[in-house]
CSV table of C-alpha atoms in Angstrom, one decimal:
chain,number,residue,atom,x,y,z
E,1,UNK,CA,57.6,261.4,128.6
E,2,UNK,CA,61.4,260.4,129.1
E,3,UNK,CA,60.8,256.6,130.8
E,4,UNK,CA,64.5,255.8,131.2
E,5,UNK,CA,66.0,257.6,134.8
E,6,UNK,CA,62.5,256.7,136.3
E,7,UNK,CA,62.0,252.7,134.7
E,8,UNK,CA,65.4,252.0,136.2
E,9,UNK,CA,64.0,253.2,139.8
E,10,UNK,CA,60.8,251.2,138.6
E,11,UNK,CA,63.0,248.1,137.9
E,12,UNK,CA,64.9,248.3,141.0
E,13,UNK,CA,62.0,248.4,143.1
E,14,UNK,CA,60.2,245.4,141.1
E,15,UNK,CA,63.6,243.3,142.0
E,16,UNK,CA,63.2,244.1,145.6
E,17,UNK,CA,59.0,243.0,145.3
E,18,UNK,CA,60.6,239.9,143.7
E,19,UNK,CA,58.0,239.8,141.1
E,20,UNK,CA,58.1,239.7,137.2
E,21,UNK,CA,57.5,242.8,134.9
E,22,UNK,CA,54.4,240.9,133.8
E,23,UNK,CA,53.3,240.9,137.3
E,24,UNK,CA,53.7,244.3,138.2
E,25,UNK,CA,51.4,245.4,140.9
E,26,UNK,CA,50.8,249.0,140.0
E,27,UNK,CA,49.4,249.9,143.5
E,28,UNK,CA,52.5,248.4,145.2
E,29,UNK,CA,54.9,250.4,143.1
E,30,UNK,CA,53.3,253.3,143.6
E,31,UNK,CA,53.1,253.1,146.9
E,32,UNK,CA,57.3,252.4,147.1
E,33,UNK,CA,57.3,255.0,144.8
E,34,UNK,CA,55.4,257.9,146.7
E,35,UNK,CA,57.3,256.3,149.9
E,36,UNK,CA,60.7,256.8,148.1
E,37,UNK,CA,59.6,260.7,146.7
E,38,UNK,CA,59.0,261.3,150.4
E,39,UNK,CA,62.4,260.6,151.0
E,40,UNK,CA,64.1,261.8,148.5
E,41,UNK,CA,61.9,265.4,147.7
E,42,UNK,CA,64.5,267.8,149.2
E,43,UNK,CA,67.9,266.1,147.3
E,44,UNK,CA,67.0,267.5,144.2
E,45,UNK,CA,64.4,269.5,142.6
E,46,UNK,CA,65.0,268.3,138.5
E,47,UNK,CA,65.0,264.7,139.7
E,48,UNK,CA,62.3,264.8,142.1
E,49,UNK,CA,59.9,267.2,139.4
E,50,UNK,CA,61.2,263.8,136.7
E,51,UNK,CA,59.8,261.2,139.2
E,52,UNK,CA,57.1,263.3,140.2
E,53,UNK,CA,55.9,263.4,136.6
E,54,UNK,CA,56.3,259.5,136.3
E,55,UNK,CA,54.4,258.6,139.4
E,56,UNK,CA,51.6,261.2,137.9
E,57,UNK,CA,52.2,258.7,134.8
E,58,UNK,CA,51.3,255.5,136.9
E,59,UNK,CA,48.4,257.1,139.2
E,60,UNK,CA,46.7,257.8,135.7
E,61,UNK,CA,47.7,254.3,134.1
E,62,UNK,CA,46.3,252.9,137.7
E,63,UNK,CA,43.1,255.3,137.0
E,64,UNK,CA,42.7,253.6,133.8
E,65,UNK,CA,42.8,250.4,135.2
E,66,UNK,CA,40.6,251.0,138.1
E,67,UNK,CA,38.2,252.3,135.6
E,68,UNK,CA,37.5,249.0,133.9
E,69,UNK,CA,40.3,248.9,131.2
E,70,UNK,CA,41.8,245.5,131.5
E,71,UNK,CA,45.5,246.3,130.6
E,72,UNK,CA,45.6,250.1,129.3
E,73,UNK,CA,47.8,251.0,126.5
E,74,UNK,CA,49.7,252.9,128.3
E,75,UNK,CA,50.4,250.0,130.9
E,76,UNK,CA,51.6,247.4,128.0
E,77,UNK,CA,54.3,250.2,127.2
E,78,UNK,CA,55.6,250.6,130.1
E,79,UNK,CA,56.1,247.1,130.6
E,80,UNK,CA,57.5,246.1,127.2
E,81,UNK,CA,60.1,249.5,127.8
E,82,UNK,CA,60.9,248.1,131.3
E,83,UNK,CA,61.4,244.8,130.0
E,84,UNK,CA,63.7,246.3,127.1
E,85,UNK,CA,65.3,247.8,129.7
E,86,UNK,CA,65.9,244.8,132.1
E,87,UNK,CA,67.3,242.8,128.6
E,88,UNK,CA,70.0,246.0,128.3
E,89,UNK,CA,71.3,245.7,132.2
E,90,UNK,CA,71.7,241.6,132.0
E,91,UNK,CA,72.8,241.5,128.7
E,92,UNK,CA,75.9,244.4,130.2
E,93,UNK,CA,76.4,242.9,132.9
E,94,UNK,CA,76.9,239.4,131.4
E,95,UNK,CA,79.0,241.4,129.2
E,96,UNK,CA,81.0,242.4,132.2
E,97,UNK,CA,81.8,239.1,133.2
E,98,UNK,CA,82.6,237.5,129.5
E,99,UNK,CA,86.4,238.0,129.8
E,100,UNK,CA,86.4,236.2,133.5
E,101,UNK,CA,84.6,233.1,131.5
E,102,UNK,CA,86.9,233.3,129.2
E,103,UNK,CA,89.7,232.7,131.3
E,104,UNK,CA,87.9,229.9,133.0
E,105,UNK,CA,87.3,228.2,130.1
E,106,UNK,CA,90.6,228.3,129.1
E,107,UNK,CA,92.0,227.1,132.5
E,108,UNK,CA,89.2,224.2,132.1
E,109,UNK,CA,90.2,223.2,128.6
E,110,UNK,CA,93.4,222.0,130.3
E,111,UNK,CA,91.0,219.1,132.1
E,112,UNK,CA,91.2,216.1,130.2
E,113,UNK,CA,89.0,213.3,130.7
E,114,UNK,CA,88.9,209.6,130.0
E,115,UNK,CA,85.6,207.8,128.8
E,116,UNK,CA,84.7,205.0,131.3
E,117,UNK,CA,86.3,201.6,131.5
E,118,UNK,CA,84.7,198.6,129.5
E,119,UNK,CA,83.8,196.1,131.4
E,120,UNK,CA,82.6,192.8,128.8
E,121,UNK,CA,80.7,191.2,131.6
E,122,UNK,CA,78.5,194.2,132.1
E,123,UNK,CA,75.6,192.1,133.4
E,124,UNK,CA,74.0,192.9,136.6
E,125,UNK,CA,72.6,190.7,139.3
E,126,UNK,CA,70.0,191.1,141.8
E,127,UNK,CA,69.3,190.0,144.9
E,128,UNK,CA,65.9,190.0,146.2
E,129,UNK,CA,64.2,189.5,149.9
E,130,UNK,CA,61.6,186.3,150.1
E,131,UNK,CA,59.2,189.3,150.9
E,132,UNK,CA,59.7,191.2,147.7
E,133,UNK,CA,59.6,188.0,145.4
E,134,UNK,CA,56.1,186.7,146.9
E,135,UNK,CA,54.7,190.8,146.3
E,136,UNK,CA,56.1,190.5,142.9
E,137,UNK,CA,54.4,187.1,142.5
E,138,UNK,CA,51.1,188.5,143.7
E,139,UNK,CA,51.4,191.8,141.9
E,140,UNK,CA,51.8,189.4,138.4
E,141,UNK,CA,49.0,186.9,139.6
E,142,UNK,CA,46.3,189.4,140.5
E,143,UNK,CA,47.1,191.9,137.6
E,144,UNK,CA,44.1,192.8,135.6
E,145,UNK,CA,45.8,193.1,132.0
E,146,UNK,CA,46.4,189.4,130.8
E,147,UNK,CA,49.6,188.4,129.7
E,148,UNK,CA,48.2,187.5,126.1
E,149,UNK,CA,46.6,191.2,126.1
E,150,UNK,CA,49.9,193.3,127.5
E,151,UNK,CA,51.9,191.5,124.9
E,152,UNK,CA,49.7,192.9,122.0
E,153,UNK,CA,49.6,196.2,123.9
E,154,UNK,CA,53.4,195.9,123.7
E,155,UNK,CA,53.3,194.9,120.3
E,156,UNK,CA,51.1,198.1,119.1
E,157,UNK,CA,53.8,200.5,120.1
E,158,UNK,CA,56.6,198.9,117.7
E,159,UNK,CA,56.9,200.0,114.3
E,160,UNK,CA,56.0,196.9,111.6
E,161,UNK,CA,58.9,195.5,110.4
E,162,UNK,CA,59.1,196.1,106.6
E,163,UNK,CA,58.5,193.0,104.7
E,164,UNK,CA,58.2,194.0,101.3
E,165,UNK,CA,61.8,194.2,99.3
E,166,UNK,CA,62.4,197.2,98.3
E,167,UNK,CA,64.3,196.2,95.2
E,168,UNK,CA,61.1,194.4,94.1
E,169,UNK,CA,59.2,197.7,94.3
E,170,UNK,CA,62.4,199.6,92.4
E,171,UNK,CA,61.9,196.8,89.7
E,172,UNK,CA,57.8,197.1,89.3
E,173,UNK,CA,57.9,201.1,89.5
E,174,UNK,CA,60.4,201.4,86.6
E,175,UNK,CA,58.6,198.6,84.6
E,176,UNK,CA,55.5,201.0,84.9
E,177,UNK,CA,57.1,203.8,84.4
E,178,UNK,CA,59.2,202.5,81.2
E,179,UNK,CA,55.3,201.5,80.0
E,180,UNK,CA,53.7,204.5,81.0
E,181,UNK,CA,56.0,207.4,81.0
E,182,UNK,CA,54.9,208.5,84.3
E,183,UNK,CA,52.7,207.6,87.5
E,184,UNK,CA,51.0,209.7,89.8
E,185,UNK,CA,52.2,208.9,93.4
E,186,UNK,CA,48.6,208.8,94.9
E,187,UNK,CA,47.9,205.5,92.7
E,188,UNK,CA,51.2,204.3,93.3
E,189,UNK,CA,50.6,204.4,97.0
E,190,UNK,CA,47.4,203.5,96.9
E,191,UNK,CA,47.7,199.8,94.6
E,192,UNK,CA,49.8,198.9,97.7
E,193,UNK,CA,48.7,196.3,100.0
E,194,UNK,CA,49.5,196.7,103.1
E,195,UNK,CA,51.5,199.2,104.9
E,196,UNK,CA,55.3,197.5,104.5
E,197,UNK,CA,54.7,197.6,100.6
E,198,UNK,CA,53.6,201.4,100.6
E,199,UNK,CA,56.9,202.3,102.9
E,200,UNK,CA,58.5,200.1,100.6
E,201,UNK,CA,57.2,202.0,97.6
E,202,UNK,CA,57.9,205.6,99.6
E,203,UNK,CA,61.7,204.5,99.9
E,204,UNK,CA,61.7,202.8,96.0
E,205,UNK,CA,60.8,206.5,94.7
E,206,UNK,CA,63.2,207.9,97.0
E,207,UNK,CA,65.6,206.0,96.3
E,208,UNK,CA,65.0,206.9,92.7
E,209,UNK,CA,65.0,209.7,92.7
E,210,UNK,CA,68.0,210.2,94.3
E,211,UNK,CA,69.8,208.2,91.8
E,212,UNK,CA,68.3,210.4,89.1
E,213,UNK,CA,66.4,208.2,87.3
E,214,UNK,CA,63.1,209.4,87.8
E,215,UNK,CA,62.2,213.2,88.7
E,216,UNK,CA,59.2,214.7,90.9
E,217,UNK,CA,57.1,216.8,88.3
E,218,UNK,CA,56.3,220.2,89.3
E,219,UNK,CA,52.8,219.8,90.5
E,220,UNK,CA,54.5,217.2,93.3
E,221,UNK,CA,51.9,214.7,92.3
E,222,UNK,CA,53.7,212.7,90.0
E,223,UNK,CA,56.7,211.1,88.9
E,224,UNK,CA,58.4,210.5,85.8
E,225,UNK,CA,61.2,208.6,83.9
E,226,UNK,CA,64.1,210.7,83.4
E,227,UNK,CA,67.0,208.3,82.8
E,228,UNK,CA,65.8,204.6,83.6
E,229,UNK,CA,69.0,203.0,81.7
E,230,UNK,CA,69.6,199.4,82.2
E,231,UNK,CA,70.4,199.3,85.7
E,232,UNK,CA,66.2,199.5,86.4
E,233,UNK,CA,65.3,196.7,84.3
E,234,UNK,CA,62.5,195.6,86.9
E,235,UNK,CA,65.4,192.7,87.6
X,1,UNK,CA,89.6,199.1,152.8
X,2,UNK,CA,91.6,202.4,152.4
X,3,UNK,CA,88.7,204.7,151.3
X,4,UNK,CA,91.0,207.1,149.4
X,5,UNK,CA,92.5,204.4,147.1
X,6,UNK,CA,89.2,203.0,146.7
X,7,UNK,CA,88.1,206.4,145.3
X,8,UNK,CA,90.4,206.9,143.2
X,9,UNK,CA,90.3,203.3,141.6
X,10,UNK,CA,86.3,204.1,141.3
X,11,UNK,CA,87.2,207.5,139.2
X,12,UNK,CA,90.0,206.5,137.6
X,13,UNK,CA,87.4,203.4,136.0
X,14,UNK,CA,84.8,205.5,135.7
X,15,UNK,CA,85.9,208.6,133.4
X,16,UNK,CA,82.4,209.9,134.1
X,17,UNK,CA,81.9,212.1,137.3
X,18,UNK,CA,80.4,209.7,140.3
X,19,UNK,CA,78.1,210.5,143.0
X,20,UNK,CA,79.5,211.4,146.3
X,21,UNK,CA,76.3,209.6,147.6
X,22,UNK,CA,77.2,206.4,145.8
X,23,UNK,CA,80.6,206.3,146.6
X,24,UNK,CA,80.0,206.7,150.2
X,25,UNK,CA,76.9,203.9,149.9
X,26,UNK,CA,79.1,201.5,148.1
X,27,UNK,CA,81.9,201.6,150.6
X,28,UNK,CA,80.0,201.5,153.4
X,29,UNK,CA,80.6,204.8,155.0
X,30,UNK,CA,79.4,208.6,155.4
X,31,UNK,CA,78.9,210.8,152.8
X,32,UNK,CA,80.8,213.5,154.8
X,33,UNK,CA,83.4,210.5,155.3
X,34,UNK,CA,83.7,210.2,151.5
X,35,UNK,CA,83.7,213.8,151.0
X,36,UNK,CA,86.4,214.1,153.4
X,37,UNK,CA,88.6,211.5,152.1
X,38,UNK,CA,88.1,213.0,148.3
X,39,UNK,CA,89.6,216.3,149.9
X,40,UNK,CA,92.3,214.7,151.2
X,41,UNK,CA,92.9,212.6,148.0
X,42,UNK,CA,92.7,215.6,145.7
X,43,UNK,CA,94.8,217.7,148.2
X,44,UNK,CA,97.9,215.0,148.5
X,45,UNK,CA,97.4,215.0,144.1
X,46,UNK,CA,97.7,218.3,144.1
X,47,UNK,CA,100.6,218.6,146.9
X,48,UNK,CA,102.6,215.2,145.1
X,49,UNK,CA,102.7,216.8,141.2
X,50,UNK,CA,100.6,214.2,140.4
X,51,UNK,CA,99.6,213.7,136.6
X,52,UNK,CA,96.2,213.3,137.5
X,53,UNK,CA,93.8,215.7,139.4
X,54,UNK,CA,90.5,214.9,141.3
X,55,UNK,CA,87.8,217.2,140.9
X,56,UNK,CA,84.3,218.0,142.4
X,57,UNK,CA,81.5,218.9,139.8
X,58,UNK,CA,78.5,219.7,142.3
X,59,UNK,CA,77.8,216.4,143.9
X,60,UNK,CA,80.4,214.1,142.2
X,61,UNK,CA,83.6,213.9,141.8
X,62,UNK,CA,85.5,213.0,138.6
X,63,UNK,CA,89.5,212.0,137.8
X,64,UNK,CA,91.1,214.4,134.6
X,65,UNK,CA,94.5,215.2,134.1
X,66,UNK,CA,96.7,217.8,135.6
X,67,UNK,CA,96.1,221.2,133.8
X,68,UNK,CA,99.6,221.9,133.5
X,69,UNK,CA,100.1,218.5,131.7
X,70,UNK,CA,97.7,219.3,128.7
X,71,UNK,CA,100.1,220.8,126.2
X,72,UNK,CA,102.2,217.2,126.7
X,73,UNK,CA,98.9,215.2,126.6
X,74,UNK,CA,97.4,216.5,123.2
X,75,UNK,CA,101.0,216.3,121.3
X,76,UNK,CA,101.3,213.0,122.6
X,77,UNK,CA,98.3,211.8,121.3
X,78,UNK,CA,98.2,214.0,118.5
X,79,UNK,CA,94.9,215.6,119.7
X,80,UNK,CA,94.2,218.9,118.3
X,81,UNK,CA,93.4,222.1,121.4
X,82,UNK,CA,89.7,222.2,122.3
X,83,UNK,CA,87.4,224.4,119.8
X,84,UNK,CA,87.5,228.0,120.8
X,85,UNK,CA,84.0,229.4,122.2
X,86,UNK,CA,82.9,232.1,119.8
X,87,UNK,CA,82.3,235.7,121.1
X,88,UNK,CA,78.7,234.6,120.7
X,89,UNK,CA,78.5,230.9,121.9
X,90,UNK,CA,80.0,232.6,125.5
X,91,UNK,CA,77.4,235.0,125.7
X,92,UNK,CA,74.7,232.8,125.1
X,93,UNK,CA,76.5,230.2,127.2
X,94,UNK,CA,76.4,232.9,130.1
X,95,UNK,CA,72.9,234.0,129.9
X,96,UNK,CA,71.8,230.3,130.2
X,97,UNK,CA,74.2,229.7,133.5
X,98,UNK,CA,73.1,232.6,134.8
X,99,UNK,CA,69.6,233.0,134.4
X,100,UNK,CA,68.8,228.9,133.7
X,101,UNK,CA,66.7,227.3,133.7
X,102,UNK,CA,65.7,229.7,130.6
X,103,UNK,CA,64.1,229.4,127.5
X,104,UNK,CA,65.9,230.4,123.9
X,105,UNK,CA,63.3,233.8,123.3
X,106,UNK,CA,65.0,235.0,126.9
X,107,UNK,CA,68.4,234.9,125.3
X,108,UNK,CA,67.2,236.1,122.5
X,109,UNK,CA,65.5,239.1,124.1
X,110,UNK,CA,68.3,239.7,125.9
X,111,UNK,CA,71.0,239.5,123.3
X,112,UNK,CA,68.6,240.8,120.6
X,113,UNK,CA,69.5,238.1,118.0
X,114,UNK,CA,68.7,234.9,117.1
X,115,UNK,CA,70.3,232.2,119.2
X,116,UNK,CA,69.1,229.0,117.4
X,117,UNK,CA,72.0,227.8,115.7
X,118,UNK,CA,74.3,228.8,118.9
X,119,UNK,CA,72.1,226.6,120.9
X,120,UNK,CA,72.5,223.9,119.0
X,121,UNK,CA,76.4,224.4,118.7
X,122,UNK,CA,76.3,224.5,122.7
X,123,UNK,CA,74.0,221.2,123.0
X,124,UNK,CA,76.3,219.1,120.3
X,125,UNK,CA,79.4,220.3,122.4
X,126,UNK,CA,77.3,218.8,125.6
X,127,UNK,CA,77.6,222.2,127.5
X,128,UNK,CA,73.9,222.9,127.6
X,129,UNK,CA,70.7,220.8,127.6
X,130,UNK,CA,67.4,220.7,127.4
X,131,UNK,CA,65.5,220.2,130.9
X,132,UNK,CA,62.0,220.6,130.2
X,133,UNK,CA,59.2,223.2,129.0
X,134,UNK,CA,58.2,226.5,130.2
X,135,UNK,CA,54.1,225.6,131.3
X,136,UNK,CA,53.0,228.3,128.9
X,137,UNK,CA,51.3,228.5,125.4
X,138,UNK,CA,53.5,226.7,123.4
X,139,UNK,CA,55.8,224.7,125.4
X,140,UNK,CA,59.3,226.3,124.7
X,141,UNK,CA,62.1,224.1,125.7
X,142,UNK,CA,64.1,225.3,128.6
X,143,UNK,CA,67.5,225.1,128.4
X,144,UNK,CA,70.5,224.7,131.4
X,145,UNK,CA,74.4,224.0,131.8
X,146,UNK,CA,75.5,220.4,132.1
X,147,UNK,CA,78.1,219.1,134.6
X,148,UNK,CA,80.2,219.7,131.3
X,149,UNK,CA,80.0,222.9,131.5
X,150,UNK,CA,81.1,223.3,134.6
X,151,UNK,CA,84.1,221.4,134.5
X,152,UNK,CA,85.1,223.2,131.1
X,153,UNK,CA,85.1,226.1,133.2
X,154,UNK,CA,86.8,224.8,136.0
X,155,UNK,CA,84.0,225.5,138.3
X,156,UNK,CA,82.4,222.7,141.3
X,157,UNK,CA,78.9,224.6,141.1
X,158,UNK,CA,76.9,227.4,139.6
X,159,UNK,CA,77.9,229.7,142.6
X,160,UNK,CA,81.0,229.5,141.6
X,161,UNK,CA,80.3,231.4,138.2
X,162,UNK,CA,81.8,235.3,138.9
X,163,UNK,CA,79.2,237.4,140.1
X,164,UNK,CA,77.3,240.0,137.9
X,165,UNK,CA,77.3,243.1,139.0
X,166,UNK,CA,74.0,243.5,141.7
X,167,UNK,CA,73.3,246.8,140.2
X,168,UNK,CA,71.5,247.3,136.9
X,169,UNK,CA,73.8,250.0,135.2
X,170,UNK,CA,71.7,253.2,134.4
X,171,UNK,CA,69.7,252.7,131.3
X,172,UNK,CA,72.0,254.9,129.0
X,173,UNK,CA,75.1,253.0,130.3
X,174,UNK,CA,77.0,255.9,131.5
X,175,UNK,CA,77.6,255.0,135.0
X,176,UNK,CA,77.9,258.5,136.1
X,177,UNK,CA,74.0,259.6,135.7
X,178,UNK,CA,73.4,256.3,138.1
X,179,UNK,CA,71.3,258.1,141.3
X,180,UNK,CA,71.7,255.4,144.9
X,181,UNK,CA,68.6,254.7,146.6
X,182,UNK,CA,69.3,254.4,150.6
X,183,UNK,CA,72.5,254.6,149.7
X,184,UNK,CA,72.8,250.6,148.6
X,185,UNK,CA,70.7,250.5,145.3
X,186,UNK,CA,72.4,252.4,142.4
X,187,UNK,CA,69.4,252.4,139.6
């Protein structure tokens, strides 16, 4: 069956429902439909046998659905083609209005701006009714999170500052690597202490790498000494 | 307090666009005072050949220089002309202003191609953002024009933006075969 006269009458009476392709209502478009055929039989016979045949189409896709299919096949093609169809009209007519926007933005380039003024003493001050400091007083004196306790809630969402030098971790992987040949990174990672000595040992291999003194072997488990020099001397 | 010259101190120090609202809260009057006296200051700018323009970007108003003075601005301070918008980056730019807030498989299934790195283009140049997620599986990001965007376009709201044509052109884009419904609703 040709979809594409029939869709478009489809689509144009979905955008007068106001509902979404997805949404279609069979029953309601049908109903336009039939109500528009009424109309329309006596204009003429080839369009009205086309739209004839496509209403046929949605009575039996409606049949289907009445008779316990959830979404027939049928239904999911029709939508996908009518939403195919509803891309092609907007993406012509945004098409049609590409060369007015291009004007515009030409005749806006011409708007020059300035970023805002500094101002050193940016900072603010507030001034508060006697009523609003006492609710503030209460609200911090009848809380039910102790200060002690919000702080360390506080605390827990900040990263830990790192702590372990990362040049000392350069030094102590390229003495082990210079003794060894190569390391796996799981035991590398996991002779680290705490958590600032593994990121330390994370951006140490990184680093290394990047520098080209060590490579990553293949497997990605392991790394090994390409060109140590004197430079990583564990100093 | 003269509340035009206070307006245009506020915009010239300000650079960014400010809220009609705040202005009119700040000098103690009307917002339809404030509006009123921002027409009158960017109609005697205008009228005087002023360097300096005021204009309206939906609810606030912000100072920029005289269109016809740009040439003279960007050779004086050796500023190269604004970046072109690609064929592309306008179409993508479009489908977001007109059908925003939208999410970035909408343009894509409308232009047919992937919009990814033309997004991302159209975010760095600050003409489109991010405003939230579609409630579906997934999430997608839903994108919309900044205040940017309009005034790079020299618009002062969305319904400014030229009207698309209300009728869907007949699926095989000859306008002939298109068939009128009551006489209002070519399909």
């Amino acid at each position: 069956m040709d979809f594409r006269g029939p869709l478009a009458l489809i689509l144009q009476l979905l955008s007068r429902s106001k509902i979404a392709v997805r949404d279609i209502s069979l029953s309601l478009i049908i109903d336009q439909y039939l109500e528009w055929l009424d109309r329309e039989a006596e204009r003429s016979l080839d369009i009205t046998s086309e739209f004839a045949a496509m209403a046929s189409h949605l009575m039996f896709i409606k049949s289907k659905t009445l008779l316990g299919e959830e979404r027939p096949e049928e239904l999911e093609e029709l939508i996908s083609t009518l939403e195919r169809i509803r891309a092609t009209d907007v993406y012509l007519q945004i098409k049609s209005v590409l060369p007015i926007l291009a004007d515009a933005y030409f005749e806006g380039a011409g708007l020059i701006t300035k970023l805002p003024e500094y101002f050193p003493d940016s900072a603010r001050r507030y001034e508060h009714a006697a009523d609003d400091l006492i609710s503030a007083y209460e609200a911090i004196m009848f809380r039910t999170v102790s200060p002690d306790e919000l702080l360390t809630n506080v605390k827990r969402g900040y990263p830990h500052p790192i702590l372990f030098p990362i040049d000392e971790k350069i030094g102590q992987i390229t003495a082990l690597l210079r003794r060894n040949g190569s390391v796996l990174l799981r035991e590398l990672f996991f002779e680290c202490g705490e958590r600032s000595e593994r990121v330390a040992a994370f951006i140490a291999v990184l680093e290394l790498c990047a520098s080209g003194a060590v490579s990553l072997d293949d497997d990605g488990f392991t790394i090994y000494a390409a060109d140590l020099g004197e430079t990583f001397d564990g100093d | 307090m003269e509340i035009k010259a206070a307006i245009e101190g506020i915009l010239f120090a300000s650079g960014d666009p400010v809220d009609v609202s705040r202005i009119a809260a700040v000098l103690g009057v009307t917002r339809g005072e404030a509006e009123s006296a921002a027409l009158e200051l960017a109609h005697d700018m205008r009228q005087s050949g002023r360097g300096v323009r005021v204009v309206r970007i939906e609810n606030a108003l912000q100072m920029c220089s005289a269109p016809e003075l740009a040439d003279v601005i960007r050779t004086t301070l050796e500023s190269g002309k604004p970046p072109k918008l690609s064929p592309q980056a306008l179409e993508v730019l479009s489908v977001v202003a007109y059908f925003q807030p939208v999410t970035r498989a909408y343009i894509e299934q409308v232009r047919g191609v992937d919009a990814s790195n033309t997004l991302r283009m159209l975010q760095t140049r600050g003409l489109v953002e991010r405003c939230g997620h579609l409630n579906v599986v997934g999430r997608p990001s839903l994108y919309a024009t900044t205040d940017a965007f309009l005034r790079t376009f020299a618009l002062e709201s969305l319904s400014e933006l030229p009207p698309l044509a209300g009728s869907p052109v007949a699926p095989d884009g000859s306008a002939d075969d298109q068939i009128t419904i009551d006489g209002d609703f070519p399909v």
